[in-house]
Short mmCIF file of C-alpha atoms in Angstrom, two decimals:
data_model
loop_
_atom_site.label_atom_id
_atom_site.label_comp_id
_atom_site.label_asym_id
_atom_site.label_seq_id
_atom_site.Cartn_x
_atom_site.Cartn_y
_atom_site.Cartn_z
CA UNK A 19 11.03 32.08 18.04
CA UNK A 20 12.77 31.28 14.61
CA UNK A 21 10.85 28.10 13.65
CA UNK A 22 7.45 29.06 11.99
CA UNK A 23 4.30 27.44 13.41
CA UNK A 24 2.84 25.22 10.73
CA UNK A 25 -0.85 24.84 10.64
CA UNK A 26 -2.91 22.02 8.80
CA UNK A 27 -3.16 24.46 5.65
CA UNK A 28 0.64 25.12 5.25
CA UNK A 29 1.35 21.21 4.03
CA UNK A 30 1.10 20.40 0.45
CA UNK A 31 -1.60 18.06 -0.71
CA UNK A 32 -1.19 14.87 -2.10
CA UNK A 33 -2.52 16.11 -5.69
CA UNK A 34 -0.43 19.23 -5.44
CA UNK A 35 2.54 16.94 -4.80
CA UNK A 36 2.50 14.55 -7.36
CA UNK A 37 1.60 17.61 -9.98
CA UNK A 38 4.73 19.54 -8.94
CA UNK A 39 7.49 17.28 -7.88
CA UNK A 40 8.75 14.93 -10.77
CA UNK A 41 11.20 13.15 -8.24
CA UNK A 42 8.38 12.29 -6.22
CA UNK A 43 6.49 11.04 -8.71
CA UNK A 44 9.48 8.28 -10.22
CA UNK A 45 9.96 7.24 -6.53
CA UNK A 46 6.39 6.48 -6.03
CA UNK A 47 6.10 5.01 -9.49
CA UNK A 48 8.94 2.74 -8.85
CA UNK A 49 7.42 1.85 -5.24
CA UNK A 50 3.94 0.80 -6.92
CA UNK A 51 5.53 -1.34 -9.20
CA UNK A 52 8.26 -2.99 -6.85
CA UNK A 53 5.53 -3.46 -4.10
CA UNK A 54 3.16 -5.58 -6.53
CA UNK A 55 5.84 -8.42 -7.20
CA UNK A 56 6.64 -8.24 -3.19
CA UNK A 57 3.29 -9.56 -2.32
CA UNK A 58 3.15 -12.16 -4.95
CA UNK A 59 6.52 -13.45 -3.58
CA UNK A 60 5.52 -13.18 -0.11
CA UNK A 61 2.27 -15.50 -0.51
CA UNK A 62 3.78 -17.78 -3.14
CA UNK A 63 7.40 -18.50 -0.74
CA UNK A 64 5.25 -19.04 2.46
CA UNK A 65 2.59 -21.32 0.40
CA UNK A 66 5.75 -23.25 -1.36
CA UNK A 67 7.45 -23.84 2.19
CA UNK A 68 4.00 -24.91 3.40
CA UNK A 69 2.95 -27.33 0.60
CA UNK A 70 6.82 -28.91 0.82
CA UNK A 71 7.03 -29.45 4.50
CA UNK A 72 3.68 -29.13 6.07
CA UNK A 73 5.40 -27.63 9.07
CA UNK A 74 4.55 -24.48 11.11
CA UNK A 75 7.80 -24.34 12.23
CA UNK A 76 9.27 -24.53 8.73
CA UNK A 77 6.64 -21.60 7.91
CA UNK A 78 7.89 -19.60 11.02
CA UNK A 79 11.49 -20.03 9.78
CA UNK A 80 10.68 -18.78 6.31
CA UNK A 81 9.80 -15.34 8.32
CA UNK A 82 12.74 -15.74 10.42
CA UNK A 83 14.92 -15.38 7.44
CA UNK A 84 12.66 -12.70 5.89
CA UNK A 85 13.14 -10.59 9.29
CA UNK A 86 17.06 -11.64 10.25
CA UNK A 87 18.56 -10.99 6.87
CA UNK A 88 17.80 -7.19 6.80
CA UNK A 89 19.11 -7.30 10.96
CA UNK A 90 22.26 -8.55 9.84
CA UNK A 91 22.96 -6.22 7.17
CA UNK A 92 21.83 -3.17 9.06
CA UNK A 93 25.09 -1.78 9.94
CA UNK A 94 26.25 -1.75 6.56
CA UNK A 95 23.26 -0.43 5.51
CA UNK A 96 22.97 2.96 7.56
CA UNK A 97 26.82 3.66 6.61
CA UNK A 98 25.86 3.09 2.92
CA UNK A 99 23.24 5.40 2.93
CA UNK A 100 24.93 8.21 4.89
CA UNK A 101 27.94 7.83 2.63
CA UNK A 102 26.98 6.85 -1.18
CA UNK A 103 24.50 8.03 -4.08
CA UNK A 104 21.34 6.80 -2.45
CA UNK A 105 19.63 6.93 -5.82
CA UNK A 106 22.25 4.56 -7.04
CA UNK A 107 21.79 2.46 -4.31
CA UNK A 108 18.14 1.88 -4.67
CA UNK A 109 18.88 0.75 -8.39
CA UNK A 110 21.57 -1.53 -7.29
CA UNK A 111 19.67 -3.25 -4.74
CA UNK A 112 16.34 -3.65 -7.27
CA UNK A 113 18.69 -5.27 -9.83
CA UNK A 114 19.88 -8.05 -7.24
CA UNK A 115 16.66 -8.84 -5.70
CA UNK A 116 15.14 -9.08 -9.25
CA UNK A 117 17.98 -11.95 -10.08
CA UNK A 118 17.72 -13.63 -6.76
CA UNK A 119 13.87 -14.22 -7.52
CA UNK A 120 14.59 -15.80 -10.74
CA UNK A 121 16.33 -18.58 -8.27
CA UNK A 122 12.74 -19.65 -6.99
CA UNK A 123 11.80 -21.00 -10.24
CA UNK A 124 14.01 -24.27 -9.73
CA UNK A 125 12.70 -25.54 -6.25
CA UNK A 126 10.48 -28.15 -6.79
CA UNK A 127 11.16 -30.78 -4.10
CA UNK A 128 11.40 -30.89 -0.65
CA UNK A 129 15.18 -31.28 -0.67
CA UNK A 130 15.85 -27.67 -2.14
CA UNK A 131 13.75 -26.81 0.71
CA UNK A 132 16.76 -24.75 1.84
CA UNK A 133 17.09 -23.21 -1.25
CA UNK A 134 14.13 -21.25 -0.46
CA UNK A 135 15.83 -19.82 2.89
CA UNK A 136 18.74 -19.19 0.99
CA UNK A 137 17.63 -16.87 -1.65
CA UNK A 138 14.94 -15.44 0.68
CA UNK A 139 17.89 -14.39 2.75
CA UNK A 140 19.58 -12.39 -0.03
CA UNK A 141 16.56 -11.00 -1.46
CA UNK A 142 15.70 -9.69 2.34
CA UNK A 143 19.38 -8.51 2.73
CA UNK A 144 19.19 -6.31 -0.49
CA UNK A 145 15.85 -5.06 0.97
CA UNK A 146 17.91 -4.06 4.30
CA UNK A 147 19.75 -1.74 2.25
CA UNK A 148 17.33 -0.58 -0.03
CA UNK A 149 14.56 0.97 2.66
CA UNK A 150 16.72 2.80 4.74
CA UNK A 151 18.14 4.40 1.59
CA UNK A 152 14.44 5.05 0.65
CA UNK A 153 13.26 6.69 3.51
CA UNK A 154 16.54 8.74 3.75
CA UNK A 155 16.26 9.95 0.38
CA UNK A 156 12.50 10.96 0.68
CA UNK A 157 13.46 14.15 2.56
CA UNK A 158 16.24 14.77 0.26
CA UNK A 159 13.90 15.26 -2.93
CA UNK A 160 10.96 17.02 -1.21
CA UNK A 161 11.06 20.13 0.88
CA UNK A 162 9.41 20.42 4.22
CA UNK A 163 6.17 21.14 3.50
CA UNK A 164 5.63 18.24 1.29
CA UNK A 165 7.07 16.05 3.68
CA UNK A 166 4.25 14.92 5.67
CA UNK A 167 2.45 14.53 2.40
CA UNK A 168 5.00 12.45 0.85
CA UNK A 169 5.63 10.10 3.66
CA UNK A 170 1.79 9.65 4.38
CA UNK A 171 1.31 8.80 0.30
CA UNK A 172 4.38 6.35 0.35
CA UNK A 173 2.76 4.44 3.15
CA UNK A 174 -0.72 4.43 1.67
CA UNK A 175 0.60 3.17 -1.28
CA UNK A 176 2.20 0.40 0.50
CA UNK A 177 -1.10 -0.52 2.14
CA UNK A 178 -2.69 -0.06 -1.19
CA UNK A 179 -0.36 -2.35 -2.94
CA UNK A 180 -0.28 -4.75 -0.21
CA UNK A 181 -4.15 -5.26 -0.47
CA UNK A 182 -4.18 -5.30 -4.17
CA UNK A 183 -1.01 -7.30 -4.75
CA UNK A 184 -1.91 -9.85 -1.93
CA UNK A 185 -5.16 -10.20 -3.43
CA UNK A 186 -4.33 -10.64 -6.88
CA UNK A 187 -1.34 -12.86 -5.80
CA UNK A 188 -3.58 -14.84 -3.75
CA UNK A 189 -6.07 -15.25 -6.41
CA UNK A 190 -3.17 -16.06 -8.98
CA UNK A 191 -1.38 -18.67 -6.83
CA UNK A 192 -4.66 -20.43 -5.90
CA UNK A 193 -5.61 -20.51 -9.80
CA UNK A 194 -2.27 -20.94 -11.61
CA UNK A 195 -0.05 -21.92 -8.86
CA UNK A 196 3.16 -20.30 -7.20
CA UNK A 197 5.61 -20.20 -10.09
CA UNK A 198 4.33 -17.45 -12.09
CA UNK A 199 4.18 -15.41 -9.38
CA UNK A 200 7.95 -15.39 -8.80
CA UNK A 201 8.30 -14.70 -12.41
CA UNK A 202 6.11 -11.58 -12.15
CA UNK A 203 7.93 -10.46 -8.90
CA UNK A 204 11.39 -10.82 -10.59
CA UNK A 205 10.15 -8.57 -13.51
CA UNK A 206 8.60 -5.70 -11.22
CA UNK A 207 12.14 -4.98 -9.84
CA UNK A 208 13.66 -4.49 -13.00
CA UNK A 209 11.01 -2.44 -14.28
CA UNK A 210 11.23 -0.42 -10.82
CA UNK A 211 15.04 0.00 -11.23
CA UNK A 212 14.18 1.63 -14.71
CA UNK A 213 11.87 3.90 -13.26
CA UNK A 214 14.12 5.29 -10.41
CA UNK A 215 17.14 5.89 -12.74
CA UNK A 216 14.91 8.55 -14.13
CA UNK A 217 15.54 10.60 -11.01
CA UNK A 218 17.23 13.65 -11.07
CA UNK A 219 19.33 13.42 -7.75
CA UNK A 220 22.30 15.16 -6.56
CA UNK A 221 23.46 13.70 -3.01
CA UNK A 222 23.48 16.30 -0.26
CA UNK A 223 27.14 18.01 0.46
CA UNK A 224 27.54 15.94 4.02
CA UNK A 225 27.00 12.52 1.79
CA UNK A 226 29.46 13.63 -1.30
CA UNK A 227 31.99 14.61 1.32
CA UNK A 228 31.96 12.00 3.83
CA UNK A 229 34.71 9.86 4.37
CA UNK A 230 34.95 6.62 2.22
CA UNK A 231 37.50 4.66 4.18
CA UNK A 232 36.70 1.33 6.01
CA UNK A 233 37.93 3.44 9.21
CA UNK A 234 35.72 6.10 8.14
CA UNK A 235 32.83 3.49 7.79
CA UNK A 236 33.43 2.44 11.38
CA UNK A 237 33.24 5.51 12.80
CA UNK A 238 30.04 6.41 11.14
CA UNK A 239 28.26 3.36 12.22
CA UNK A 240 29.38 4.18 16.01
CA UNK A 241 28.65 7.97 15.39
CA UNK A 242 25.23 6.80 14.83
CA UNK A 243 24.81 4.57 17.78
CA UNK A 244 25.97 7.74 19.83
CA UNK A 245 23.60 9.52 18.24
CA UNK A 246 20.70 7.26 19.61
CA UNK A 247 22.33 7.10 23.15
CA UNK A 248 22.12 10.79 23.27
CA UNK A 249 18.53 11.54 21.91
CA UNK A 250 16.54 9.10 24.12
CA UNK A 251 13.41 10.32 22.29
CA UNK A 252 14.44 9.51 19.05
CA UNK A 253 15.58 5.95 20.28
CA UNK A 254 12.08 5.64 21.61
CA UNK A 255 10.30 6.80 18.48
CA UNK A 256 12.67 4.36 16.76
CA UNK A 257 11.32 1.16 18.86
CA UNK A 258 7.69 1.32 17.48
CA UNK A 259 8.34 -0.44 14.35
CA UNK A 260 10.51 -3.16 16.71
CA UNK A 261 7.51 -3.35 19.30
CA UNK A 262 4.83 -3.89 16.53
CA UNK A 263 7.11 -6.49 15.30
CA UNK A 264 7.66 -8.60 18.38
CA UNK A 265 3.97 -8.26 19.79
CA UNK A 266 2.22 -7.93 16.70
CA UNK A 267 3.16 -8.41 13.35
CA UNK A 268 5.68 -10.82 13.47
CA UNK A 269 3.93 -13.63 15.06
CA UNK A 270 0.88 -13.13 12.87
CA UNK A 271 2.89 -13.52 9.68
CA UNK A 272 3.07 -17.06 10.64
CA UNK A 273 0.11 -17.71 12.19
CA UNK A 274 -2.38 -16.48 9.10
CA UNK A 275 -0.87 -18.94 7.04
CA UNK A 276 -2.03 -21.65 9.27
CA UNK A 277 -5.33 -20.00 9.39
CA UNK A 278 -5.69 -19.70 5.73
CA UNK A 279 -4.31 -23.03 5.05
CA UNK A 280 -6.16 -25.32 7.81
CA UNK A 281 -8.70 -23.15 9.13
CA UNK A 282 -10.62 -21.34 6.01
CA UNK A 283 -8.88 -22.57 3.12
CA UNK A 284 -10.02 -21.32 -0.24
CA UNK A 285 -8.13 -21.87 -3.69
CA UNK A 286 -5.10 -24.24 -4.01
CA UNK A 287 -3.51 -24.45 -0.38
CA UNK A 288 -5.33 -21.51 0.86
CA UNK A 289 -3.61 -19.32 -1.40
CA UNK A 290 -7.06 -17.05 -2.00
CA UNK A 291 -7.79 -17.07 1.59
CA UNK A 292 -4.38 -15.83 2.52
CA UNK A 293 -4.62 -13.01 0.05
CA UNK A 294 -7.81 -11.93 1.33
CA UNK A 295 -6.24 -11.91 5.13
CA UNK A 296 -3.17 -9.71 3.42
CA UNK A 297 -6.05 -7.54 1.20
CA UNK A 298 -7.83 -6.79 5.05
CA UNK A 299 -4.55 -5.84 6.40
CA UNK A 300 -3.75 -3.67 3.71
CA UNK A 301 -6.94 -1.61 3.41
CA UNK A 302 -6.46 -1.30 7.46
CA UNK A 303 -2.84 0.06 7.19
CA UNK A 304 -3.74 2.58 4.45
CA UNK A 305 -6.94 3.75 6.24
CA UNK A 306 -4.81 4.30 9.70
CA UNK A 307 -2.44 6.58 8.81
CA UNK A 308 -4.44 8.68 6.45
CA UNK A 309 -6.94 9.42 9.01
CA UNK A 310 -4.65 9.83 11.43
CA UNK A 311 -3.14 12.34 9.45
CA UNK A 312 -6.12 14.36 9.01
CA UNK A 313 -6.49 14.93 12.73
CA UNK A 314 -2.84 15.49 13.47
CA UNK A 315 -1.42 17.37 10.43
CA UNK A 316 2.37 17.28 11.04
CA UNK A 317 2.10 18.36 14.43
CA UNK A 318 4.21 16.67 16.66
CA UNK A 319 2.43 16.46 19.78
CA UNK A 320 -0.70 14.85 18.15
CA UNK A 321 1.18 12.60 16.23
CA UNK A 322 2.68 11.15 19.57
CA UNK A 323 -1.13 10.55 20.56
CA UNK A 324 -1.93 9.19 17.49
CA UNK A 325 0.45 6.12 17.88
CA UNK A 326 -1.22 5.51 21.34
CA UNK A 327 -4.32 4.63 19.17
CA UNK A 328 -2.40 2.76 16.98
CA UNK A 329 -1.44 0.29 19.71
CA UNK A 330 -4.97 0.20 21.15
CA UNK A 331 -6.46 -0.97 17.40
CA UNK A 332 -3.96 -3.34 17.24
CA UNK A 333 -4.47 -5.11 20.85
CA UNK A 334 -8.33 -4.94 19.59
CA UNK A 335 -7.51 -6.70 16.08
CA UNK A 336 -5.51 -9.66 17.78
CA UNK A 337 -8.77 -10.35 20.24
CA UNK A 338 -11.27 -10.24 17.88
CA UNK A 339 -8.92 -12.35 15.72
CA UNK A 340 -8.68 -15.12 18.23
CA UNK A 341 -12.19 -16.01 18.13
CA UNK A 342 -11.94 -17.82 15.04
CA UNK A 343 -15.54 -17.67 14.78
CA UNK A 344 -15.57 -17.49 11.10
CA UNK A 345 -13.62 -15.95 8.04
CA UNK A 346 -15.44 -12.54 7.98
CA UNK A 347 -14.34 -12.30 11.77
CA UNK A 348 -10.80 -13.07 11.01
CA UNK A 349 -10.59 -10.25 8.06
CA UNK A 350 -12.22 -7.67 10.52
CA UNK A 351 -9.35 -8.61 13.10
CA UNK A 352 -6.80 -8.51 10.39
CA UNK A 353 -8.12 -5.05 9.33
CA UNK A 354 -8.21 -3.71 13.08
CA UNK A 355 -4.54 -4.90 13.55
CA UNK A 356 -3.51 -3.37 10.35
CA UNK A 357 -5.07 -0.08 10.93
CA UNK A 358 -3.09 0.16 14.22
CA UNK A 359 0.07 -1.01 12.77
CA UNK A 360 -0.29 1.07 9.70
CA UNK A 361 -0.72 4.18 12.08
CA UNK A 362 2.20 3.20 14.55
CA UNK A 363 4.58 2.89 11.38
CA UNK A 364 3.83 5.57 9.29
CA UNK A 365 3.74 8.35 11.98
CA UNK A 366 6.51 7.09 13.74
CA UNK A 367 8.15 7.31 10.67
CA UNK A 368 7.00 10.86 10.28
CA UNK A 369 8.17 12.29 13.46
CA UNK A 370 11.82 10.74 12.66
CA UNK A 371 11.85 12.60 9.26
CA UNK A 372 10.94 15.71 11.10
CA UNK A 373 13.14 15.36 14.15
CA UNK A 374 16.32 13.31 12.56
CA UNK A 375 19.06 15.92 10.67
CA UNK A 376 20.08 14.51 7.29
CA UNK A 377 23.58 13.63 8.04
CA UNK A 378 22.74 10.78 10.33
CA UNK A 379 19.09 9.88 8.60
CA UNK A 380 20.37 6.63 7.19
CA UNK A 381 21.80 5.38 10.17
CA UNK A 382 18.98 6.23 12.15
CA UNK A 383 16.86 4.38 9.83
CA UNK A 384 18.78 1.41 9.44
CA UNK A 385 18.94 0.68 13.12
CA UNK A 386 14.84 1.25 13.30
CA UNK A 387 14.81 -1.21 10.39
CA UNK A 388 17.30 -3.56 12.27
CA UNK A 389 15.38 -3.17 15.25
CA UNK A 390 12.41 -3.70 13.60
CA UNK A 391 13.06 -7.14 11.74
CA UNK A 392 15.36 -8.57 14.49
CA UNK A 393 12.12 -8.44 16.99
CA UNK A 394 10.02 -9.75 13.92
CA UNK A 395 12.28 -12.87 13.46
CA UNK A 396 12.05 -13.52 16.97
CA UNK A 397 8.46 -13.54 17.12
CA UNK A 398 8.10 -15.44 13.97
CA UNK A 399 10.24 -18.35 15.23
CA UNK A 400 8.65 -18.86 18.41
CA UNK A 401 5.21 -18.33 16.94
CA UNK A 402 6.08 -21.08 14.28
CA UNK A 403 7.44 -23.37 17.12
CA UNK A 404 4.31 -22.54 19.36
CA UNK A 405 2.23 -23.84 16.43
CA UNK A 406 3.57 -27.38 16.77
CA UNK A 407 2.95 -27.35 20.67
CA UNK A 408 -0.05 -27.82 22.69
CA UNK A 409 -0.89 -23.94 22.18
CA UNK A 410 -3.89 -22.99 19.80
CA UNK A 411 -3.80 -20.29 17.46
CA UNK A 412 -6.52 -18.75 20.02
CA UNK A 413 -4.46 -18.67 23.11
CA UNK A 414 -1.10 -17.55 20.97
CA UNK A 415 -2.92 -14.67 19.73
CA UNK A 416 -4.81 -13.72 23.41
CA UNK A 417 -1.32 -13.60 24.96
CA UNK A 418 0.39 -11.45 22.24
CA UNK A 419 -2.80 -9.08 22.98
CA UNK A 420 -1.75 -9.12 26.79
CA UNK A 421 1.70 -8.56 25.89
CA UNK A 422 1.17 -5.64 23.55
CA UNK A 423 -0.03 -3.93 26.56
CA UNK A 424 3.87 -3.50 27.72
CA UNK A 425 4.88 -1.08 24.92
CA UNK A 426 1.80 0.87 25.05
CA UNK A 427 1.86 1.63 28.49
CA UNK A 428 5.44 2.84 28.27
CA UNK A 429 4.96 5.14 25.04
CA UNK A 430 2.00 6.55 27.28
CA UNK A 431 4.24 7.44 30.06
CA UNK A 432 6.97 8.56 27.46
CA UNK A 433 4.34 10.47 25.69
CA UNK A 434 3.40 12.35 29.21
CA UNK A 435 6.67 12.70 31.11
CA UNK A 436 9.43 12.04 28.87
CA UNK A 437 12.04 14.60 27.72
CA UNK A 438 10.90 15.42 23.87
CA UNK A 439 13.13 16.51 21.09
CA UNK A 440 12.65 19.99 19.56
CA UNK A 441 12.47 20.72 15.81
CA UNK A 442 16.03 22.18 15.91
CA UNK A 443 17.39 19.16 15.73
CA UNK A 444 16.27 19.04 11.98
CA UNK A 445 17.91 22.34 11.28
CA UNK A 446 19.61 21.03 7.98
CA UNK A 447 16.14 20.14 6.24
CA UNK A 448 15.05 22.70 4.05
CA UNK A 449 12.09 25.67 4.18
CA UNK A 450 9.43 25.68 6.66
CA UNK A 451 9.99 24.16 10.20
CA UNK A 452 7.33 23.38 12.22
CA UNK A 453 6.81 23.87 16.20
CA UNK A 454 6.20 21.01 18.74
CA UNK A 455 2.72 22.24 18.98
#
């Protein structure tokens, strides 16, 4: 077999990756700075809506906008990531988001609530371009031996910054109020853009030579959909984030605001308690994929089975949280839910990075992001509406835990009996290839 069989020792370690790859260090540094502000912004905007309206449906509407805006731009974002310089896209979207966040400082009355939604839509549309480009550029700046460590480290950083940024943001908002959080968020976007500008990056030949016309863009978009239709395994892998958004994370984003504000309030408007819930979630999302990758390495079969563990951990987290017996129990449930969601998220991304060729990578990741944001928007809207009805939080969480069994069972069947992609699909990637063992 032409492909080399990879053992766990073939992969580059995290320290060696950071020491030896300057471009990844810069990409990683920009991620750290930007994510710190992101969690400040999320907590501040959610609390702003809750304080101005006092409505669960209004908070749900905020998360609908946060999820729906990236979905709407995803067809353009995927094509852009596969036809333009991915580094320039990252810098441009950082600057756009930084300017947008400044607008939150002018919202101080219920009459201006609409502006929260409008600015959030612009900010998240920028994110809709940023994340497909970032996922697409990562395999461009690391080699195949570094890819597993780079993906795991990037995802763990997301989780650590979720825990640290949410904790800091919750305490910050609980003590000093929400508006300083928006100022910090804007600054982090500008700093991140400056860091990313130092990356030495030459676009792959496939990007530089792509047709830049409108007709070419439409052709590329539909070619991306055609690729997913012809590669069913890739499509199934790309649906994990959507399943997590629909049955777990999307609704919980709304529900946890009510838990923090009405059940276990700590700090102004429950800002500190909401931050602590995000901390528990962040710790879980960080530990889950790191532990999973320790046992799976970058071996595709084991990655598939580990995703199942993620599903069961998420279900357990929902059940534990539904008891609402005390705040520490809520934090344990959030940790388990984050552990499962983080494992599903990182390992499905790893599978796509190893299996999808460079020419179509941006469109695959944008489609994955679109499915995820659409499902999360639906879940957030439904959860917000249910919170204003006779259903209790415990009942909603219990229903979600039962519904999550559906994607769990489907993935189990596909893992056991489905027709799986071979690594020859990724033949345009550099260096050592892994086998499906």
